[in-house]
Amino acid sequence: GVIRPLLTGEDLTQRPDSSPSRWVIDFGFRSLEEAMQFPAALEIVRTEVKPVRDRTRREAYRRSWWRFSEPIRAMREAVAPLRRYIACPSLVTHQLVFCWLDPWTIPSSQATIFAFEDDYAMGVLSSSAHVAWSRAQSSTLRRDYRYTPSSAFSSFVWPTPTGDAREEVAAAARILAETRSAICGRDGIGLSDLYVRVADGAYREVTDAQRSLDQAVTAAYDWRAGTGSDARLSNAALLDLNRQITAGRLAYDGPG
C-alpha cells in the first residue's frame, strides 16, 4: 500500500499512546510509472500537491512531484528489516523521551530516529546519563533544546556491559516503558504532561523505574554508584571516555 501513518514530534509527546495522528500518501522511491499503479492516490497527489511543487524553487520537488518530501533512503533501509525502531522528538521542551514505532510509520522531520529494536538500546538512550549528555551537547533555545544527532549521539560513548548487565538494562527499560504507558493510557495524557507531573512529585512509580534504569546503566558502565543519575558526574565520566578513545587508550566499536 501507499497510505502510511505519519508521526510528528507532538504525537510522540502529547498523545497517550504516542501514536501517529494523521496519514499520508507515500510512494517511497517508486518511479512515476510505478506510482501509476495506484491511480486514486496518484490523482489526489496530482491535484493537491503537484500545483504547489510546480511553483517551488527546489528542483527535486518539481522533478519528483509525486514523492512524499525527499525520502531518506539510508534511514528507510535501516528501519525496514526491524520489527520496531526508536524515536524521540527533535525539539525537547520538558523531558527527552524515547518511544517505540512500528516500521510502517513514517517519522516527520520533528522526530529523530534510531535504528535499534532491542530493549537494551532503549534503556541506554532513555538513561539519565544519555539525556544529560544530549542536553550538554545539543543546541539550546531558552529552556528547550534540539536533540542534535551529529553531536549528542555521535559523541555519546555506550557502555560495554559484561555478565548480566546488558539484560538488567533491558529489563529496566521494559519496566519504565510499561509503567509510563499504563499511566498515560489510564489518565489520558501524553508523555509531556506525564513528566510535568512527575517533576511536581506525582507518579512516583515512574521516578522509581527511572532510578532502577539509571542504576542498571551505571553498573553497565562499571561506574561508581550514583554516577549515572548525576548529570555532572555522568558527563564528566563520558568526557573522560571520549578522551581515552581519542588518545587510543580505549578500544570502542560504537553502540550496541
Backbone as a ProteinNet text record, in pm:
[ID]
protein_1_A
[PRIMARY]
GVIRPLLTGEDLTQRPDSSPSRWVIDFGFRSLEEAMQFPAALEIVRTEVKPVRDRTRREAYRRSWWRFSEPIRAMREAVAPLRRYIACPSLVTHQLVFCWLDPWTIPSSQATIFAFEDDYAMGVLSSSAHVAWSRAQSSTLRRDYRYTPSSAFSSFVWPTPTGDAREEVAAAARILAETRSAICGRDGIGLSDLYVRVADGAYREVTDAQRSLDQAVTAAYDWRAGTGSDARLSNAALLDLNRQITAGRLAYDGPG
[TERTIARY]
80.5	0	84.6	21.5	93.6	34.9	-60.7	-115.9	-49.2	26	104.1	81.7	93.4	80.4	203.6	181.2	288.8	296.1	413.3	431.7	503.4	450.2	514.1	571.8	649.3	702.5	592.9	485.7	373.2	301.4	292.3	231.1	307.6	439.2	522.8	498.7	482.8	478.4	339	239.7	109.3	-1.5	14.6	-89.2	-60.2	-161.9	-139.2	-60.2	-78.4	-4.7	107.6	137.9	246	228.6	103.6	75.6	58.7	74.5	54.2	-89.7	-107.8	-240.9	-291.4	-208.5	-250.3	-190.7	-240.7	-195.8	-147.3	-56	-4.6	3.2	2.4	26.5	176.2	233.4	378.4	412.3	466.8	509.1	653.4	716.2	853.3	944.9	1021.4	1114.1	1059.6	929.8	870.1	884.3	903.4	902.8	758.9	742	607.1	526.9	592.8	524.1	475.2	555.6	515	403.5	411.3	307.3	173.2	176.2	51.6	-27.4	35.5	-36.3	-134.6	-128.6	-218.9	-291.2	-379.3	-436.9	-513.9	-589.1	-667.8	-576.9	-475.1	-381.3	-302.5	-260.1	-181.8	-264.8	-393.5	-478.2	-490.8	-497.6	-502.9	-374.3	-261	-132.6	-122	-166.8	-160.4	-243.8	-358.9	-449.6	-406.6	-365.8	-339.4	-192.5	-102.2	39.7	115.3	90.5	168.8	163.5	48.2	48.3	142.5	153.5	245.8	390.1	415.4	550.6	597.3	506.8	543.6	596	557.4	597.8	718.8	764	873.9	1007.7	1102.6	1236.4	1320.6	1274.7	1352.8	1333.6	1439.6	1429	1383.4	1434.9	1398	1248.1	1186.3	1042.5	965.7	1015	945.8	958.7	1077.1	1104.4	1029.9	1031	966.3	844.5	752.5	638.5	548.7	549	459.5	515.9	642.3	704.5	679.3	665.1	642.5	773.3	781.1	902.1	1020.8	1135.2	1251.8	1286.8	1235.1	1257.6	1405.6	1443.9	1583.5	1607.2	1678.2	1695.8	1766.7	1874.3	1951.8	1866.1	1786.1	1701.5	1596.4	1532	1427.2	1483.5	1599	1660.3	1704.4	1745.1	1791.6	1678.2	1559.8	1449.2	1360.6	1369.7	1280.9	1284.5	1402	1402	1371.2	1354.5	1333.1	1185.6	1158.3	1019.8	967.1	1057.6	1023.1	1150.2	1133.2	1250.9	1219.2	1322.4	1310.5	1304.9	1222.6	1214.8	1208.7	1259	1242.6	1209.2	1143.7	1116.1	1245.5	1258.3	1379.2	1389.9	1276.5	1274.3	1226.1	1309.3	1279.7	1231.6	1107	1051.5	1050.2	1035.2	1035.2	1140.5	1103.6	1191.7	1217.1	1341.2	1372.9	1318.8	1227.6	1164.1	1184.4	1191.3	1211.5	1096	1047.3	930.7	956.5	879.8	885.3	789.9	834.3	749.8	744	628.5	614.9	691.1	760.7	839.5	756.7	624.2	540.4	515.1	540.7	519.2	630.1	590.6	686.5	708.1	830.8	855.8	866.9	814.4	832	967.8	1000	1128.2	1133.2	1020.1	1015.5	1059.3	1092.6	1133.8	1274.2	1350.9	1483.2	1472.4	1532.2	1514.7	1643	1625.5	1736.3	1702.6	1787	1759.9	1800.8	1733.3	1751.8	1615.3	1612.5	1486.6	1491.4	1603.3	1619.6	1599.8	1554.8	1527.6	1655	1767.7	1893.2	1922.4	1909.6	1932.7	1834.5	1708.3	1609.8	1651.3	1704.6	1746.3	1861	1960.5	2075.5	2031.8	1950.5	1906	1816.7	1737	1645.2	1711.4	1835.8	1904.8	1929	1936.7	1966.2	2103.7	2196	2330	2323.7	2248.7	2236.2	2158.1	2052.7	1973.1	2058.3	2137.2	2223	2329.2	2387.2	2489.3	2429.7	2310.1	2247.8	2215.2	2173	2142.4	2270	2379.1	2505.3	2562.1	2532.1	2592.5	2502.8	2376.2	2282	2259.9	2204.8	2175.8	2056.5	2061.9	1960.6	1880.9	1749.6	1659.7	1581.6	1617.2	1557.7	1578.6	1470	1483	1475.7	1430.4	1418.5	1553.2	1567.3	1686.3	1652.4	1732.3	1710.6	1809.6	1754.9	1843.1	1919.3	2051.9	2137.1	2217.8	2176	2246.1	2394.7	2431.4	2571.4	2661.5	2605.7	2687.5	2644.2	2515.2	2466.9	2480.9	2445.9	2450.9	2589.8	2647.9	2776.4	2887.1	2879.7	2985.1	2952.5	2835	2794.4	2855	2938	3004.8	2914.5	2877.2	2790.7	2870.5	2802.4	2873	2909.5	3000.6	3036.9	3008.5	2882.3	2842.2	2897.1	2918.3	2962.9	2861.8	2864.9	2776.2	2629.6	2552.7	2408.9	2372.4	2471.6	2444.7	2358.6	2380.2	2303.3	2155.4	2125	1985.2	1920.9	1998.7	1944	1901	1979.4	1940	1812.8	1807.9	1691.2	1566.2	1578.5	1463.5	1413.4	1505	1466.7	1400	1448.1	1388	1244.5	1221.2	1085	991.1	1037.5	953.8	920.3	1017.8	993.3	891	908.9	816	675.2	664.4	533.4	465.9	544.8	490.8	435.2	512.8	466.5	342.3	344.5	233.1	104.4	114.6	-3.9	-64	20.8	-28.4	-90.4	-21.6	-71.9	-206	-217.7	-342.9	-454.4	-423.5	-524.2	-573.2	-479.8	-514.1	-534.5	-516.8	-541.7	-447.4	-320.8	-222.3	-106.7	-33.2	85.1	208.7	321.7	445.3	488.8	456.6	492.6	422.8	292.1	218	261.2	291.1	335.8	458	557.1	681.3	669.5	575.3	546.9	494.6	407.2	350.2	454.6	542	648.9	739.2	769.2	853	787.2	653.7	580	570.2	615.4	613.6	512.3	438.2	338.1	402.9	326.4	366.2	505.1	516	644.8	694.4	601.6	644.6	730.4	706.2	791	930.2	936.7	1065.6	1142.8	1073.1	1138.8	1189.9	1109.7	1151.9	1272.7	1274.1	1389	1513.7	1495.9	1608.9	1667	1580.6	1627.5	1703.4	1652.6	1722	1858.4	1865.1	1992.7	2093.2	2045.1	2134.6	2188.9	2102.9	2147	2248.1	2224.5	2317.4	2449	2442.6	2564.8	2648.6	2583.9	2655.3	2713.1	2641.3	2690.5	2817.3	2827.4	2950	3059.6	3022.7	3113.9	3156.7	3060.6	3084.5	3053.3	3099.6	3068	2917.6	2857.6	2713.4	2670.3	2562.2	2508	2555	2659	2715	2614.6	2543.7	2454.3	2334.2	2299.4	2183.8	2223	2351.4	2402.4	2461.6	2399.3	2440.4	2586.4	2630.3	2769.5	2866.8	2837.8	2927.6	2925.8	2807	2799	2860.1	2840.3	2901.4	3053.4	3103.6	3249	3302.7	3230.6	3274.1	3271.2	3167.8	3158.1	3264.9	3294.1	3400.3	3534.7	3555.6	3681	3689.8	3578.1	3578.5	3610.5	3554.1	3584.5	3732.9	3791.5	3934.3	4019.8	3980.7	4056.6	4048.4	3930	3914	3997.4	3991.3	4067.6	4217	4262.3	4404.9	4449.9	4355.4	4389.6	4410.2	4369.7	4387.1	4268.6	4160.3	4040.3	3983	3965.3	3904.8	3753.7	3691.6	3547.7	3490.8	3389.5	3329	3198.4	3157.6	3032.2	2918.1	2796.2	2680.2	2646.4	2576.7	2533.4	2569.4
-119.5	0	125.5	239	366.3	465.6	421.5	506.6	466.2	560.4	526.4	629.5	586.4	681.1	772.1	898.4	996.8	1041.6	1029.6	1065.3	1199.1	1289.1	1417.5	1418	1520.4	1533	1550	1622	1639.6	1507.6	1423.7	1291.7	1215	1220.3	1146.3	1188.2	1317.3	1367.8	1400.2	1415.3	1462.3	1358.4	1255.6	1152.5	1042.5	992.2	893.9	771	729	611	648.3	778.4	827	778.4	765	711.1	823	792.4	893.1	941.8	1070.6	1129.3	1155.4	1126.4	1153.6	1050.1	1051.1	957.2	1035.3	976.8	1042.7	941.9	995.3	913.2	911.6	793.6	781.4	676.7	721.7	629.9	583.8	626.6	585.6	626.5	530.5	557.2	508.7	484.7	439.1	545.4	498.7	588.8	634	733.9	779.9	667.6	588.3	476.7	376	352.1	259.7	320.8	450	517.7	512.3	503.5	496.2	369.3	272.1	151.2	177.1	298.8	339.1	466.1	453.4	571.1	665.3	613.8	701.1	787.5	724.9	800	900.2	858.6	948	1068.2	1047.2	1159.3	1263.7	1219.1	1312.8	1395	1328.5	1399.4	1493.7	1448.2	1532	1659.5	1645.1	1759.2	1851.3	1791.5	1869.8	1909.8	1829.7	1851.8	1909.5	1855.7	1896.2	2046.5	2113	2257.6	2334.1	2288.4	2353.5	2321.8	2196.5	2156.7	2228.6	2253.6	2320.3	2461.8	2521.6	2658.6	2668.1	2554.8	2559.4	2578.7	2636.3	2655.9	2528.7	2433.4	2312.3	2217.1	2197	2117.4	1974.8	1916.1	1777.4	1765	1866.6	1864.1	1877.4	1962.4	1979.2	1853.2	1795.3	1679.9	1555.4	1531.5	1411.8	1454.1	1519.7	1580.9	1480.9	1355.6	1254.8	1194	1219.2	1158.9	1244.5	1177.5	1245.9	1307.4	1441.2	1512.8	1457.6	1440.3	1375.7	1257.5	1140.1	1024.4	995.3	970.4	943.3	793.3	755.3	613.1	538.8	596	526.5	498.8	596.8	578.3	471.4	476.6	379.4	238.6	226.3	94.3	40.8	130.7	87.5	33.3	94.4	51.5	-54.4	-69.6	-162.5	-305.8	-363.5	-502.2	-518.6	-408	-414.6	-436.3	-503.1	-521.6	-396.7	-307.2	-179.1	-94.1	35.1	121.1	232.8	308.9	408.7	549.2	633.9	773.6	863	985.6	1087.8	1219	1312.1	1441.4	1519.1	1584.9	1662.1	1782.8	1846	1961	1914.2	1931	1882.4	1999.6	1993.6	2102.3	2073.5	1948.9	1914	1805.9	1683.1	1569.3	1499.9	1465.5	1388.9	1247.3	1206.6	1075.5	995.9	866.5	774.9	676.6	650.1	564.4	463.1	355.8	255.6	292.4	272.3	293.4	166.2	146.8	40.4	80	-12.9	23.8	78.4	56.4	110.1	259.7	309.6	451.5	536.8	648.7	744	855.2	881.2	992.7	1124	1230.2	1361.6	1416.4	1535	1597.6	1641	1633.3	1670.2	1556.1	1442.3	1327.4	1281.8	1238.4	1180.9	1029.8	958.5	813.5	739.1	626.9	538.7	397.4	340.1	209.3	96.1	88.8	-18.5	-79.8	-209.4	-275.5	-347.4	-336.9	-411.7	-321.9	-382.8	-309.9	-253.4	-318.3	-266.3	-128.6	-114.3	15.6	119.1	80.3	172.1	215.8	124.1	157	255.8	234	325.7	464.7	471.2	600.7	672.2	596.6	655.6	687	649.2	670.9	819	854.1	992.6	1034.7	939.5	971.4	1020.3	950.4	993.4	1123.8	1138.3	1261.1	1381.2	1366.9	1476.3	1509.8	1407	1429.6	1500.2	1457.7	1517.6	1664.5	1696.8	1836.8	1921.2	1865.8	1941.1	1957.6	1863.1	1864.1	1924.4	1950.4	1996.4	2146.5	2203.6	2346	2375.7	2487.7	2522.1	2644.2	2638.5	2750.4	2775.6	2882.9	2909.2	2786.1	2734.5	2612.4	2487.9	2505	2392.8	2366.4	2249.3	2223.5	2127.4	2133	2049.5	1933.3	1810.6	1693.9	1691.1	1692.3	1700.9	1572.8	1480.1	1351.7	1365.6	1464.8	1479.2	1509.4	1566.4	1594.5	1511.3	1505.6	1436.6	1285.5	1229	1083.1	1035.2	1100.5	1054	1055.7	1149	1159.6	1083.3	1021.9	950	810.1	781.8	651.8	554.1	447	347.4	258.8	199.3	106.5	-22.9	-96	-228.7	-328.6	-365	-445.9	-587.5	-641.4	-780.1	-855.3	-985.8	-1067.4	-1040.1	-1020.6	-998.9	-851.5	-763.5	-619.2	-575.1	-633.8	-594.7	-626.5	-745.9	-784.4	-704.4	-664.2	-583.3	-446.1	-389.6	-262.9	-282.6	-391.4	-419.3	-438.1	-512.2	-537.1	-406.7	-322	-193.2	-103.4	-109.9	-29.4	-74.3	-203.1	-254.7	-207.9	-211.2	-169.4	-21	61.9	205.4	232	167	187.1	140.9	26.1	-27.1	60.4	113.2	199.1	328	392.5	515.8	492.4	385.1	355.1	332.4	261.4	232.9	361.5	449.7	575	664.1	679.3	765.7	715.1	583.3	526.8	543.5	523.8	534.5	677.4	773	911.8	997.9	938.1	1011.5	1128.6	1111.6	1218.7	1169.4	1264.1	1229.9	1234.5	1197.1	1192.8	1330.6	1433.9	1569.1	1604.6	1583.4	1610.4	1517.3	1393.2	1297.9	1350.3	1397.9	1439.3	1573.5	1657.7	1778.8	1738.9	1640	1594.3	1519.3	1444.6	1375.2	1477.1	1587.2	1691.8	1756	1754	1808.8	1710	1587.5	1488.5	1376.8	1378.7	1273.6	1150.4	1042.7	919.6	871.4	843.8	800.2	672.7	594.1	471.1	498.9	612.6	649.4	687	765	802.9	679.4	585.3	462.6	379.9	371.2	294.6	359.7	492	561.9	541.2	543.4	520.8	380.3	282.8	146	135.1	202.3	201.2	267.8	381.2	451.2	367.7	294	206.7	95	39.3	-67.4	-14.4	105.9	164.4	199.7	250.9	280.1	154.2	43.4	-83.8	-130.2	-106.3	-147.3	-71.7	53.2	131.4	96.5	25.8	-2.7	127.2	217.2	343.2	328.7	426.6	431.4	453.8	393.3	404.6	550.4	580.1	715.2	801.5	757.5	839.6	860.7	756.1	763.8	853.5	885.1	970.7	1113.3	1142.9	1276.6	1335.1	1438.8	1494	1536.2	1599.9	1646.9	1530	1428.4	1313.3	1230.8	1205.5	1122.3	1193.8	1324.3	1397.7	1396.3	1409	1404	1265.6	1161.2	1024.8	997.9	1046.3	1027.1	1108.5	1226.8	1307.6	1237.2	1175.2	1101.1	982.2	912.8	800.8	849.8	963.4	1021.1	1052.2	1106.3	1139.9	1014	907.6	782.6	722.5	730.3	676.5	757	889.5	977.4	953.9	928.1	906.5	764.5	678.5	541.9	450.8	496.1	413.1	321.1	341.6	263	222.5	92.7	43.7	58.1	108.2	130.1	102.9	16.6	-22.8	47.8	139.1	210.3	147.7	198.1	149.3	5.3	-56.6	-192.1	-283.3
0	0	0	-21.5	-23.2	76.4	159.1	263.7	395	452.9	571.3	682.4	808.6	920.5	928.8	960.9	974.7	1119.7	1178.8	1319.1	1330.7	1412.8	1440.4	1581.7	1612.4	1747.3	1850	1814.5	1905.8	1932.3	1829.4	1850.3	1957.9	1950.5	2044.1	2188.2	2209.1	2345.7	2397.5	2309.4	2354.6	2344.8	2263.1	2254.5	2357.2	2425.9	2532.4	2488	2363.8	2316.8	2220.1	2210.1	2121.9	1978.2	1935.4	1802.1	1699.9	1571.7	1466.6	1463.4	1433.6	1431.9	1290.7	1190.7	1053	958.4	834.9	732.5	610.8	536.8	416.8	302.6	181.7	63.6	39.8	40.6	28.6	-77.9	-187.8	-293.8	-275.4	-167.4	-143.6	-257.2	-307.5	-416.7	-551.5	-555.9	-680.8	-790.2	-912.4	-1027.2	-1051.9	-1137	-1169	-1234.1	-1316.9	-1381.9	-1277.6	-1177.2	-1070.5	-986	-962.2	-884.6	-956	-1088.9	-1167	-1138.8	-1072	-1034.5	-920.7	-863.8	-756.2	-802.1	-900.9	-968.1	-876.7	-780.1	-693.2	-606.9	-549.4	-465.7	-549.6	-667.6	-753.2	-797.5	-821.7	-864.6	-753.8	-629.7	-517.4	-512.8	-528.3	-525.7	-645.3	-760.7	-880.9	-862	-796.9	-779.5	-665.7	-552.4	-432.7	-414.2	-466.7	-439.2	-558.8	-675.1	-792.7	-819.9	-809.7	-834.3	-742	-617.4	-523.3	-560.1	-593.8	-632	-758.7	-849.3	-974.2	-949.5	-836.1	-807.8	-714.8	-661.8	-566.2	-636.1	-565.2	-620.3	-613.2	-533.5	-512.2	-629.8	-704.5	-827	-799.7	-691.5	-660.2	-636	-575.5	-551.8	-682.9	-772.3	-900.7	-985.7	-985.2	-1071	-1022.2	-891.8	-835.8	-754.6	-818.4	-750.6	-679.6	-719.7	-661.4	-532.9	-504.8	-386.4	-262.7	-150.1	-23.8	24.1	19.9	59.6	-18.4	48.3	-11.1	77.4	48.1	136	153.3	278.2	310.2	296	192.6	162.2	274.5	328.2	431.6	554.7	595.2	712.1	687	571.4	542.2	530.6	470.4	458.2	593.6	682.7	814.9	900.7	893.1	979.3	914.4	782.7	711.6	765.7	795.9	843.5	991.5	1063.1	1207.3	1239.8	1351	1394.9	1463.8	1503.8	1563	1564.3	1584.8	1598.1	1695.8	1733.9	1840.2	1780.8	1842.8	1800.7	1923.1	1907.2	2008.7	1939.3	2006.7	1944	1923.3	1810.3	1783.2	1874.8	1901.8	1992.6	2128.7	2229.7	2364	2448.4	2493.7	2572.4	2722.6	2760.2	2901.4	2927.1	2898.3	2920.3	2787.6	2760.7	2639.9	2658	2570.2	2582.3	2454.1	2469.4	2357.3	2352.8	2231.9	2213.7	2102.8	2107.2	2001.7	1889.3	1765	1648.6	1565.4	1501.8	1404.1	1277.7	1211.9	1093	977.7	978.6	871.8	891.5	1012	1042.4	981.6	921.7	867.1	968.6	1009.4	1100.9	1024.3	1081.4	1020.2	1059.8	1010.6	1044.5	1190.4	1259	1400.5	1492.1	1433.4	1513.5	1471.9	1569.5	1544.3	1556.9	1463.1	1452.5	1489.4	1558.6	1596.5	1548.9	1467.3	1408.2	1502.9	1615	1712	1740.2	1767.2	1801	1934.7	2008.6	2132.9	2255.1	2363.3	2487.4	2549.3	2527.4	2581.2	2523.2	2392.5	2329.3	2382	2396.9	2453	2593.1	2670	2806.1	2810	2726.8	2724.6	2680.3	2574	2524.6	2626.6	2701	2798.3	2931	2947.5	3074.5	3100.4	3226.5	3263.2	3213.5	3202.2	3153	3008.3	2925.8	2785.7	2773.4	2852.4	2848.9	2888.7	2994.3	3040.2	2936.3	2875.4	2772.2	2651.3	2610.7	2493.2	2518	2638.4	2669.5	2663.4	2713.1	2713.8	2573.5	2484.2	2350.7	2243	2273.9	2172.5	2182.4	2075	2072.2	2162.5	2232.2	2331.1	2287.7	2306.8	2281.3	2409.9	2483.1	2613.3	2701.3	2757.9	2838.1	2750.5	2627.2	2534.9	2467.6	2408.8	2328.4	2216.2	2113.5	1996.3	2000	2000.5	2000.5	1868	1878.6	1760.3	1746.4	1659.8	1649.7	1619	1537.3	1498.2	1616.7	1722.3	1840	1960.4	1985.6	2104.9	2095.4	1980.2	1966	1923.6	1826.8	1773.2	1878.1	1972.5	2073.4	2201.6	2206.2	2326.5	2325.3	2423.8	2433.8	2508.9	2442.9	2504.9	2599.6	2697.4	2786.8	2714.1	2772.5	2720.9	2833.4	2850.1	2965.7	2961.4	3079.8	3093.4	3179.8	3170.1	3251.3	3222.4	3328.9	3315.1	3301.8	3294.2	3296.9	3179.4	3063.8	2946.2	2964.1	3011.9	3031.1	3143.9	3243.1	3351.1	3299.2	3207.5	3144.9	3063.2	2986.5	2903.4	2988.4	3097.1	3184.1	3246.2	3289.6	3349.5	3246.7	3122.5	3015.6	2988.2	2989.8	2967	3077.4	3200.2	3312.1	3301.2	3267.1	3253	3143.2	3028.2	2917	2953.1	3018.4	3056.6	3161.3	3254.7	3359.7	3301.3	3214.9	3151.3	3067	2989	2900.1	2978.1	3088.6	3169.7	3226.8	3275.4	3334	3227.1	3114.5	3007.7	2955.7	2938.6	2891.6	2993.2	3119.1	3225.4	3244.5	3242.5	3273	3147.6	3029.5	2906.4	2884.7	2916.6	2899.5	2813.4	2756.3	2680.2	2768	2711.7	2789.2	2837	2760.5	2803.3	2934.2	2939.1	3062.2	3174.3	3139.1	3240	3314.1	3239	3303.8	3374.1	3332.1	3408.7	3546.5	3548.8	3675.6	3759.2	3692.3	3765.2	3833.9	3764.3	3821.9	3943.6	3944.8	4059.2	4174.4	4152.3	4259.6	4242.2	4130.8	4107.1	4043.7	4040.2	3971.8	4017.2	4142.4	4198.1	4130.8	4076.1	4011.4	3887.5	3821.2	3707.9	3757.4	3864.1	3923	3967.7	4028.7	4075.1	3957.2	3850.6	3733	3666.7	3661.7	3603.9	3690.1	3820.3	3910.4	3889.5	3875.7	3853.2	3720.8	3618.1	3489.8	3502.1	3568.6	3583.3	3662	3759.7	3836.1	3747.6	3661.4	3571.5	3469.8	3417.2	3320.7	3389.1	3510.8	3587.2	3603.6	3635.4	3650.3	3517.4	3407.8	3275.8	3237.9	3282.6	3259.4	3358.9	3465.8	3576.9	3645.2	3658	3727.4	3875.8	3952.1	4093.9	4110.7	4210.9	4234.5	4238.4	4169.7	4168.9	4053.7	3983.8	3876.3	3763.3	3725.9	3611.4	3630.1	3753.7	3779.8	3815.3	3814.3	3844	3716	3660.6	3530.6	3530.3	3636.3	3640.1	3638.9	3719.4	3727.3	3599.1	3544.4	3424.3	3303	3291.2	3179.8	3190.4	3312.5	3331.9	3296.7	3335.8	3305.9	3155.8	3087.9	2942.7	2869.5	2918	2857.1	2871.3	2985.9	3006.7	2912.2	2889.7	2795	2654.1	2616.5	2485.3	2471.5	2575.7	2572.3	2560	2631	2622.9	2482.6	2421.9	2286.7	2187.5	2198.8	2109.5	2122.5	2245.4	2269.3	2235.4	2198.7	2162.3	2280.8	2399.6	2519.5	2544.4	2468.6	2489	2354.9	2335.1	2211.2	2222.1	2114.8	2117.6	1979.6	1973.4	1846.6	1817.3	1904.6	1881	1957.4	1937.5	2011.8	1979.8	2073.5	2051.6	2165.6
[MASK]
++++++++++++++++++++++++++++++++++++++++++++++++++++++++++++++++++++++++++++++++++++++++++++++++++++++++++++++++++++++++++++++++++++++++++++++++++++++++++++++++++++++++++++++++++++++++++++++++++++++++++++++++++++++++++++++++++++++++++++++++++++++++++++++++

